[in-house]
Amino acid sequence: MSNEEIIQKIKQLKEKHDVVILAHNYQIPEVQDIADFLGDSLGLSIEASKTKAKIILFCGVKFMAETAAIICPDKTVLMPDENAGCPMANMITVRQLREMKKLYPKAKVVCYVNSTAAVKAESDICCTSANAIKVVNSIPKEDQIIFIPDKSLGDYVSKQTGREMILWNGYCPTHHRILAQNIINMKAKYPNAKVMVHPECTADVIELADVVLSTGGMIKYAKESPDKEFIVGTEIGLLYTLSKQNPDKKFYPATKLSDCPNMKLNTLEKILWSLEDMVYKVTVPEDIRVKAWNAIDKMLKISQ
Ligand code: 13P
Ligand code: SF4
């Protein structure tokens, strides 16, 4: 079957079953193109909370689909590939978080959305890379903060807010492939380019950047900036949308090695099979869902 035929079938099934396709900015181009909404983790959560469709087909990784299932208990949430996980989300378990909370019983837990539903359920408030500073600033100054699981985002937010935080030792393997030397080399090659990096990058990479933004933030910044060239320090999937939306501007990946294999598991064929067989359903046990929803809802209330 050609891509055109697959796309036609997907469109028919979407209409028949009342499906909305939400896709993250790191998806492969064909998947980005078929999405009803393309965005960053925060934008996708907001979209899930607003959609009227009966079924959400989530093209991203598991924690994102789980977040949609937490926000929309009355909807069916599907993932085209059930193996699309996020290694960072698996770097902290509920047991480890409970031990940490025992060590700092008065601390508030700020949980990056790149985490499992069960870990969110044990947290006070969630955040994404787009609103982490705002979320941390919303916590009373006298409260201690445990920030999980991303130590790079936590370190960046701590420096920006001046809040000392207890950081967990998690990280994104894809963003940590971007080295300071890559940025230095690219800046030497393209001296007029603005450097945009994601806060999941290491501190030495962040120090070399002109701006530190979520993927949605980078899309907005590139569109509004008068600059014509950009060095992009995030997962390389974002380059597709950046180039498509700004044909007169040039975007260079800091390194082509910053490729997230999990984000690339979703394909047009798998989207079609998913809609044909109504797989793979993402569900969260109700007791965990309610607690995780509290942490997400607090975040959404201060972000919208
Ligand atoms: P955002 O799109 O929210 O910036 O997140 C990046 C990411 O790594 C998601 O897995
Ligand atoms: Fe997880 Fe990093 Fe992949 Fe995002 S890019 S899904 S944080 S491994």
mmCIF file of C-alpha atoms and ligand atoms in Angstrom:
data_model
loop_
_atom_site.group_PDB
_atom_site.id
_atom_site.type_symbol
_atom_site.label_atom_id
_atom_site.label_comp_id
_atom_site.label_asym_id
_atom_site.label_seq_id
_atom_site.Cartn_x
_atom_site.Cartn_y
_atom_site.Cartn_z
ATOM 1 C CA MET A 1 0.000 0.000 0.000
ATOM 2 C CA SER A 2 1.323 3.468 -0.821
ATOM 3 C CA ASN A 3 1.532 6.213 1.808
ATOM 4 C CA GLU A 4 -1.313 7.990 0.010
ATOM 5 C CA GLU A 5 -3.559 4.917 0.333
ATOM 6 C CA ILE A 6 -2.645 4.511 4.017
ATOM 7 C CA ILE A 7 -3.400 8.183 4.674
ATOM 8 C CA GLN A 8 -6.800 7.848 2.967
ATOM 9 C CA LYS A 9 -7.697 4.833 5.108
ATOM 10 C CA ILE A 10 -6.546 6.577 8.280
ATOM 11 C CA LYS A 11 -8.756 9.566 7.431
ATOM 12 C CA GLN A 12 -11.804 7.328 6.856
ATOM 13 C CA LEU A 13 -11.297 5.454 10.136
ATOM 14 C CA LYS A 14 -10.716 8.693 12.030
ATOM 15 C CA GLU A 15 -14.035 10.020 10.871
ATOM 16 C CA LYS A 16 -15.882 6.744 11.459
ATOM 17 C CA HIS A 17 -14.650 6.392 15.059
ATOM 18 C CA ASP A 18 -14.427 10.095 16.023
ATOM 19 C CA VAL A 19 -10.667 10.142 16.564
ATOM 20 C CA VAL A 20 -8.277 13.039 17.144
ATOM 21 C CA ILE A 21 -4.581 12.455 16.420
ATOM 22 C CA LEU A 22 -2.222 14.240 18.816
ATOM 23 C CA ALA A 23 1.478 14.105 17.921
ATOM 24 C CA HIS A 24 4.648 15.300 19.591
ATOM 25 C CA ASN A 25 7.100 17.559 17.749
ATOM 26 C CA TYR A 26 9.713 14.741 17.612
ATOM 27 C CA GLN A 27 7.601 12.379 15.481
ATOM 28 C CA ILE A 28 8.694 11.392 11.966
ATOM 29 C CA PRO A 29 7.537 13.843 9.240
ATOM 30 C CA GLU A 30 4.690 11.638 7.868
ATOM 31 C CA VAL A 31 3.238 11.311 11.370
ATOM 32 C CA GLN A 32 3.594 15.044 12.064
ATOM 33 C CA ASP A 33 1.769 15.744 8.797
ATOM 34 C CA ILE A 34 -1.229 13.560 9.630
ATOM 35 C CA ALA A 35 -1.705 14.962 13.150
ATOM 36 C CA ASP A 36 -4.696 17.122 14.054
ATOM 37 C CA PHE A 37 -2.554 18.768 16.670
ATOM 38 C CA LEU A 38 1.220 18.871 16.883
ATOM 39 C CA GLY A 39 2.883 20.230 19.977
ATOM 40 C CA ASP A 40 5.078 20.003 23.051
ATOM 41 C CA SER A 41 4.172 18.093 26.200
ATOM 42 C CA LEU A 42 2.256 21.020 27.683
ATOM 43 C CA GLY A 43 0.391 21.884 24.470
ATOM 44 C CA LEU A 44 -0.612 18.251 23.997
ATOM 45 C CA SER A 45 -1.927 17.962 27.568
ATOM 46 C CA ILE A 46 -3.977 21.134 27.108
ATOM 47 C CA GLU A 47 -5.309 19.837 23.787
ATOM 48 C CA ALA A 48 -6.255 16.494 25.379
ATOM 49 C CA SER A 49 -8.148 18.371 28.087
ATOM 50 C CA LYS A 50 -10.141 20.290 25.462
ATOM 51 C CA THR A 51 -10.876 17.740 22.743
ATOM 52 C CA LYS A 52 -14.441 16.647 22.069
ATOM 53 C CA ALA A 53 -13.361 13.509 20.160
ATOM 54 C CA LYS A 54 -14.234 10.090 21.628
ATOM 55 C CA ILE A 55 -10.812 8.591 20.920
ATOM 56 C CA ILE A 56 -7.357 10.134 21.275
ATOM 57 C CA LEU A 57 -4.668 8.476 19.169
ATOM 58 C CA PHE A 58 -1.446 9.614 20.780
ATOM 59 C CA CYS A 59 1.731 9.630 18.697
ATOM 60 C CA GLY A 60 4.497 10.256 21.182
ATOM 61 C CA VAL A 61 5.774 8.157 24.061
ATOM 62 C CA LYS A 62 3.955 6.312 26.850
ATOM 63 C CA PHE A 63 4.046 9.002 29.553
ATOM 64 C CA MET A 64 2.342 11.428 27.148
ATOM 65 C CA ALA A 65 -0.478 8.995 26.306
ATOM 66 C CA GLU A 66 -0.803 8.183 30.011
ATOM 67 C CA THR A 67 -1.119 11.892 30.788
ATOM 68 C CA ALA A 68 -3.961 12.139 28.254
ATOM 69 C CA ALA A 69 -5.631 9.093 29.882
ATOM 70 C CA ILE A 70 -5.280 10.743 33.317
ATOM 71 C CA ILE A 71 -6.848 13.979 32.051
ATOM 72 C CA CYS A 72 -9.625 12.277 30.030
ATOM 73 C CA PRO A 73 -10.961 9.242 31.934
ATOM 74 C CA ASP A 74 -14.070 9.114 29.723
ATOM 75 C CA LYS A 75 -12.089 8.761 26.473
ATOM 76 C CA THR A 76 -10.246 5.891 24.837
ATOM 77 C CA VAL A 77 -6.542 6.672 24.496
ATOM 78 C CA LEU A 78 -4.557 4.650 21.964
ATOM 79 C CA MET A 79 -0.831 4.415 21.169
ATOM 80 C CA PRO A 80 0.270 3.058 17.764
ATOM 81 C CA ASP A 81 3.255 1.260 19.371
ATOM 82 C CA GLU A 82 3.051 0.136 22.978
ATOM 83 C CA ASN A 83 6.838 -0.083 23.220
ATOM 84 C CA ALA A 84 7.380 3.641 22.779
ATOM 85 C CA GLY A 85 8.603 4.454 26.282
ATOM 86 C CA CYS A 86 10.805 7.213 27.690
ATOM 87 C CA PRO A 87 13.973 5.983 29.410
ATOM 88 C CA MET A 88 14.029 9.068 31.658
ATOM 89 C CA ALA A 89 10.519 8.283 32.932
ATOM 90 C CA ASN A 90 11.799 4.881 34.089
ATOM 91 C CA MET A 91 14.740 6.353 36.015
ATOM 92 C CA ILE A 92 12.687 6.783 39.181
ATOM 93 C CA THR A 93 10.285 4.276 40.722
ATOM 94 C CA VAL A 94 7.512 4.854 43.256
ATOM 95 C CA ARG A 95 9.595 3.033 45.866
ATOM 96 C CA GLN A 96 12.585 5.291 45.290
ATOM 97 C CA LEU A 97 10.405 8.394 45.473
ATOM 98 C CA ARG A 98 8.835 7.217 48.737
ATOM 99 C CA GLU A 99 12.310 6.707 50.246
ATOM 100 C CA MET A 100 13.276 10.202 49.148
ATOM 101 C CA LYS A 101 10.106 11.650 50.697
ATOM 102 C CA LYS A 102 10.975 9.909 53.975
ATOM 103 C CA LEU A 103 14.340 11.705 53.960
ATOM 104 C CA TYR A 104 12.685 15.100 53.358
ATOM 105 C CA PRO A 105 9.182 14.716 54.838
ATOM 106 C CA LYS A 106 8.297 18.401 54.548
ATOM 107 C CA ALA A 107 9.462 18.878 50.961
ATOM 108 C CA LYS A 108 7.067 19.447 48.060
ATOM 109 C CA VAL A 109 7.621 17.125 45.084
ATOM 110 C CA VAL A 110 7.743 18.756 41.645
ATOM 111 C CA CYS A 111 7.521 16.042 39.019
ATOM 112 C CA TYR A 112 8.545 16.543 35.377
ATOM 113 C CA VAL A 113 5.770 15.184 33.180
ATOM 114 C CA ASN A 114 8.333 12.710 31.748
ATOM 115 C CA SER A 115 7.458 10.231 34.505
ATOM 116 C CA THR A 116 5.107 7.309 35.093
ATOM 117 C CA ALA A 117 1.514 7.821 36.260
ATOM 118 C CA ALA A 118 2.332 6.089 39.548
ATOM 119 C CA VAL A 119 5.201 8.520 40.238
ATOM 120 C CA LYS A 120 2.987 11.513 39.363
ATOM 121 C CA ALA A 121 0.444 10.162 41.851
ATOM 122 C CA GLU A 122 3.051 10.461 44.629
ATOM 123 C CA SER A 123 3.932 14.051 43.649
ATOM 124 C CA ASP A 124 2.515 17.439 44.624
ATOM 125 C CA ILE A 125 2.600 19.130 41.232
ATOM 126 C CA CYS A 126 3.734 18.319 37.685
ATOM 127 C CA CYS A 127 5.633 20.527 35.273
ATOM 128 C CA THR A 128 6.803 20.442 31.672
ATOM 129 C CA SER A 129 9.843 22.116 30.159
ATOM 130 C CA ALA A 130 7.557 24.992 29.092
ATOM 131 C CA ASN A 131 6.306 25.871 32.586
ATOM 132 C CA ALA A 132 8.859 24.426 35.052
ATOM 133 C CA ILE A 133 10.069 27.874 36.190
ATOM 134 C CA LYS A 134 6.508 29.062 36.745
ATOM 135 C CA VAL A 135 5.614 25.888 38.647
ATOM 136 C CA VAL A 136 8.655 26.129 40.942
ATOM 137 C CA ASN A 137 7.982 29.827 41.548
ATOM 138 C CA SER A 138 4.421 28.911 42.599
ATOM 139 C CA ILE A 139 5.734 26.966 45.602
ATOM 140 C CA PRO A 140 6.038 29.015 48.815
ATOM 141 C CA LYS A 141 9.626 30.154 49.459
ATOM 142 C CA GLU A 142 9.765 28.415 52.837
ATOM 143 C CA ASP A 143 9.041 24.970 51.338
ATOM 144 C CA GLN A 144 11.852 22.612 50.369
ATOM 145 C CA ILE A 145 11.511 21.144 46.862
ATOM 146 C CA ILE A 146 12.345 17.677 45.577
ATOM 147 C CA PHE A 147 12.591 17.863 41.766
ATOM 148 C CA ILE A 148 12.249 14.586 39.835
ATOM 149 C CA PRO A 149 13.404 12.895 37.628
ATOM 150 C CA ASP A 150 15.443 15.205 35.325
ATOM 151 C CA LYS A 151 18.581 16.573 36.970
ATOM 152 C CA SER A 152 19.396 18.799 33.985
ATOM 153 C CA LEU A 153 16.012 20.519 33.875
ATOM 154 C CA GLY A 154 16.085 20.699 37.691
ATOM 155 C CA ASP A 155 19.530 22.327 37.696
ATOM 156 C CA TYR A 156 18.475 24.847 35.036
ATOM 157 C CA VAL A 157 15.266 25.763 36.905
ATOM 158 C CA SER A 158 17.156 26.024 40.185
ATOM 159 C CA LYS A 159 19.590 28.532 38.620
ATOM 160 C CA GLN A 160 16.765 30.527 37.016
ATOM 161 C CA THR A 161 14.610 30.737 40.129
ATOM 162 C CA GLY A 162 17.371 30.931 42.723
ATOM 163 C CA ARG A 163 15.654 28.034 44.558
ATOM 164 C CA GLU A 164 17.838 25.305 45.946
ATOM 165 C CA MET A 165 16.252 21.975 45.083
ATOM 166 C CA ILE A 166 16.916 18.339 45.893
ATOM 167 C CA LEU A 167 17.504 16.803 42.464
ATOM 168 C CA TRP A 168 16.989 13.213 41.349
ATOM 169 C CA ASN A 169 19.696 11.727 39.158
ATOM 170 C CA GLY A 170 17.595 11.134 36.007
ATOM 171 C CA TYR A 171 18.348 12.486 32.556
ATOM 172 C CA CYS A 172 17.414 12.218 28.896
ATOM 173 C CA PRO A 173 19.930 10.028 27.019
ATOM 174 C CA THR A 174 19.033 11.740 23.734
ATOM 175 C CA HIS A 175 19.637 15.302 24.953
ATOM 176 C CA HIS A 176 22.798 14.259 26.781
ATOM 177 C CA ARG A 177 24.261 13.210 23.429
ATOM 178 C CA ILE A 178 24.504 16.914 22.587
ATOM 179 C CA LEU A 179 27.966 18.018 23.726
ATOM 180 C CA ALA A 180 29.295 21.514 24.458
ATOM 181 C CA GLN A 181 31.929 20.840 21.789
ATOM 182 C CA ASN A 182 29.145 20.309 19.208
ATOM 183 C CA ILE A 183 27.797 23.775 19.964
ATOM 184 C CA ILE A 184 31.286 25.317 19.841
ATOM 185 C CA ASN A 185 31.966 23.667 16.458
ATOM 186 C CA MET A 186 28.604 24.705 15.002
ATOM 187 C CA LYS A 187 29.019 28.288 16.221
ATOM 188 C CA ALA A 188 32.420 28.434 14.503
ATOM 189 C CA LYS A 189 30.801 27.158 11.289
ATOM 190 C CA TYR A 190 27.692 29.378 11.454
ATOM 191 C CA PRO A 191 28.718 32.497 13.420
ATOM 192 C CA ASN A 192 25.452 34.345 12.692
ATOM 193 C CA ALA A 193 23.206 31.539 13.931
ATOM 194 C CA LYS A 194 21.217 31.805 17.178
ATOM 195 C CA VAL A 195 21.662 28.814 19.499
ATOM 196 C CA MET A 196 18.405 27.356 20.875
ATOM 197 C CA VAL A 197 18.670 24.444 23.302
ATOM 198 C CA HIS A 198 16.251 22.348 25.336
ATOM 199 C CA PRO A 199 16.566 22.438 29.160
ATOM 200 C CA GLU A 200 17.062 18.637 29.155
ATOM 201 C CA CYS A 201 20.589 19.366 27.846
ATOM 202 C CA THR A 202 23.601 19.365 30.182
ATOM 203 C CA ALA A 203 24.562 22.584 32.023
ATOM 204 C CA ASP A 204 27.673 23.209 29.871
ATOM 205 C CA VAL A 205 25.518 23.073 26.702
ATOM 206 C CA ILE A 206 22.895 25.361 28.261
ATOM 207 C CA GLU A 207 25.614 27.892 29.140
ATOM 208 C CA LEU A 208 26.512 28.238 25.455
ATOM 209 C CA ALA A 209 22.932 28.873 24.314
ATOM 210 C CA ASP A 210 21.255 32.135 23.369
ATOM 211 C CA VAL A 211 17.872 30.782 24.437
ATOM 212 C CA VAL A 212 16.681 27.754 26.467
ATOM 213 C CA LEU A 213 13.207 26.630 25.422
ATOM 214 C CA SER A 214 10.729 23.756 25.232
ATOM 215 C CA THR A 215 10.096 22.401 21.724
ATOM 216 C CA GLY A 216 6.946 24.531 21.477
ATOM 217 C CA GLY A 217 8.956 27.521 22.666
ATOM 218 C CA MET A 218 11.557 26.940 19.942
ATOM 219 C CA ILE A 219 8.870 26.837 17.244
ATOM 220 C CA LYS A 220 7.456 30.167 18.449
ATOM 221 C CA TYR A 221 10.875 31.768 18.864
ATOM 222 C CA ALA A 222 12.091 30.724 15.390
ATOM 223 C CA LYS A 223 8.922 32.091 13.795
ATOM 224 C CA GLU A 224 9.061 35.447 15.567
ATOM 225 C CA SER A 225 12.831 36.021 15.465
ATOM 226 C CA PRO A 226 14.317 38.294 12.783
ATOM 227 C CA ASP A 227 17.330 35.914 12.663
ATOM 228 C CA LYS A 228 17.757 33.692 9.641
ATOM 229 C CA GLU A 229 19.931 30.862 11.008
ATOM 230 C CA PHE A 230 19.565 28.679 14.083
ATOM 231 C CA ILE A 231 21.602 25.932 15.729
ATOM 232 C CA VAL A 232 19.101 23.566 17.334
ATOM 233 C CA GLY A 233 20.015 21.638 20.477
ATOM 234 C CA THR A 234 17.187 19.179 20.866
ATOM 235 C CA GLU A 235 15.892 15.932 19.368
ATOM 236 C CA ILE A 236 16.333 16.149 15.580
ATOM 237 C CA GLY A 237 12.640 15.496 14.792
ATOM 238 C CA LEU A 238 11.935 19.156 15.570
ATOM 239 C CA LEU A 239 13.972 20.265 12.540
ATOM 240 C CA TYR A 240 11.186 19.122 10.198
ATOM 241 C CA THR A 241 8.539 21.500 11.586
ATOM 242 C CA LEU A 242 11.025 24.343 12.027
ATOM 243 C CA SER A 243 12.094 24.120 8.355
ATOM 244 C CA LYS A 244 8.539 23.593 7.086
ATOM 245 C CA GLN A 245 7.170 26.640 8.912
ATOM 246 C CA ASN A 246 10.125 28.892 8.059
ATOM 247 C CA PRO A 247 11.211 28.141 4.478
ATOM 248 C CA ASP A 248 13.342 31.307 4.382
ATOM 249 C CA LYS A 249 15.360 30.331 7.471
ATOM 250 C CA LYS A 250 18.075 27.715 8.041
ATOM 251 C CA PHE A 251 18.137 25.244 10.934
ATOM 252 C CA TYR A 252 21.201 23.170 11.823
ATOM 253 C CA PRO A 253 21.090 20.313 14.354
ATOM 254 C CA ALA A 254 23.750 20.726 17.070
ATOM 255 C CA THR A 255 24.440 17.048 16.354
ATOM 256 C CA LYS A 256 22.549 14.487 14.279
ATOM 257 C CA LEU A 257 23.098 11.991 17.112
ATOM 258 C CA SER A 258 20.312 13.541 19.201
ATOM 259 C CA ASP A 259 17.765 11.082 17.880
ATOM 260 C CA CYS A 260 15.168 9.536 20.244
ATOM 261 C CA PRO A 261 14.554 5.952 19.041
ATOM 262 C CA ASN A 262 11.330 5.692 21.042
ATOM 263 C CA MET A 263 9.782 8.752 19.431
ATOM 264 C CA LYS A 264 10.554 7.235 16.034
ATOM 265 C CA LEU A 265 8.666 3.974 16.637
ATOM 266 C CA ASN A 266 5.369 5.395 15.378
ATOM 267 C CA THR A 267 4.743 5.047 11.641
ATOM 268 C CA LEU A 268 1.789 5.558 9.289
ATOM 269 C CA GLU A 269 1.271 1.787 9.043
ATOM 270 C CA LYS A 270 1.120 1.445 12.840
ATOM 271 C CA ILE A 271 -1.386 4.328 13.029
ATOM 272 C CA LEU A 272 -3.595 2.506 10.533
ATOM 273 C CA TRP A 273 -3.347 -0.817 12.388
ATOM 274 C CA SER A 274 -4.048 0.980 15.628
ATOM 275 C CA LEU A 275 -7.304 2.401 14.242
ATOM 276 C CA GLU A 276 -8.292 -0.889 12.588
ATOM 277 C CA ASP A 277 -7.828 -2.966 15.745
ATOM 278 C CA MET A 278 -8.349 -0.245 18.402
ATOM 279 C CA VAL A 279 -4.955 -0.949 19.967
ATOM 280 C CA TYR A 280 -2.953 -0.232 22.099
ATOM 281 C CA LYS A 281 -5.250 1.067 24.835
ATOM 282 C CA VAL A 282 -3.562 3.105 27.543
ATOM 283 C CA THR A 283 -5.287 2.912 30.916
ATOM 284 C CA VAL A 284 -4.363 4.037 34.416
ATOM 285 C CA PRO A 285 -5.859 2.379 37.543
ATOM 286 C CA GLU A 286 -8.469 4.768 39.000
ATOM 287 C CA ASP A 287 -6.803 5.260 42.424
ATOM 288 C CA ILE A 288 -3.524 6.265 40.742
ATOM 289 C CA ARG A 289 -5.307 8.304 38.076
ATOM 290 C CA VAL A 290 -7.133 10.496 40.585
ATOM 291 C CA LYS A 291 -3.946 11.302 42.511
ATOM 292 C CA ALA A 292 -1.900 11.884 39.338
ATOM 293 C CA TRP A 293 -4.691 14.096 37.987
ATOM 294 C CA ASN A 294 -4.366 16.345 41.045
ATOM 295 C CA ALA A 295 -0.686 16.965 40.272
ATOM 296 C CA ILE A 296 -1.404 17.594 36.572
ATOM 297 C CA ASP A 297 -4.449 19.750 37.214
ATOM 298 C CA LYS A 298 -2.467 22.033 39.548
ATOM 299 C CA MET A 299 0.061 22.493 36.749
ATOM 300 C CA LEU A 300 -2.610 23.167 34.092
ATOM 301 C CA LYS A 301 -4.320 25.731 36.322
ATOM 302 C CA ILE A 302 -1.190 27.861 36.509
ATOM 303 C CA SER A 303 -0.242 27.347 32.824
ATOM 304 C CA GLN A 304 -3.341 28.215 30.822
HETATM 305 P P1 13P B 1 8.764 19.259 25.207
HETATM 306 O O1 13P B 1 8.252 18.992 23.833
HETATM 307 O O2 13P B 1 7.666 19.413 26.196
HETATM 308 O O3 13P B 1 9.727 20.401 25.203
HETATM 309 O O4 13P B 1 9.534 17.948 25.718
HETATM 310 C C1 13P B 1 10.618 17.380 25.166
HETATM 311 C C2 13P B 1 10.764 15.944 25.428
HETATM 312 O O5 13P B 1 11.821 15.431 25.545
HETATM 313 C C3 13P B 1 9.580 15.131 25.492
HETATM 314 O O6 13P B 1 9.940 13.856 25.616
HETATM 315 FE FE1 SF4 B 2 12.395 10.659 26.822
HETATM 316 FE FE2 SF4 B 2 14.436 12.112 25.925
HETATM 317 FE FE3 SF4 B 2 13.040 10.636 24.202
HETATM 318 FE FE4 SF4 B 2 11.964 12.828 25.320
HETATM 319 S S1 SF4 B 2 13.684 12.747 23.901
HETATM 320 S S2 SF4 B 2 10.988 10.811 25.077
HETATM 321 S S3 SF4 B 2 12.886 12.753 27.354
HETATM 322 S S4 SF4 B 2 14.278 9.880 25.909
#
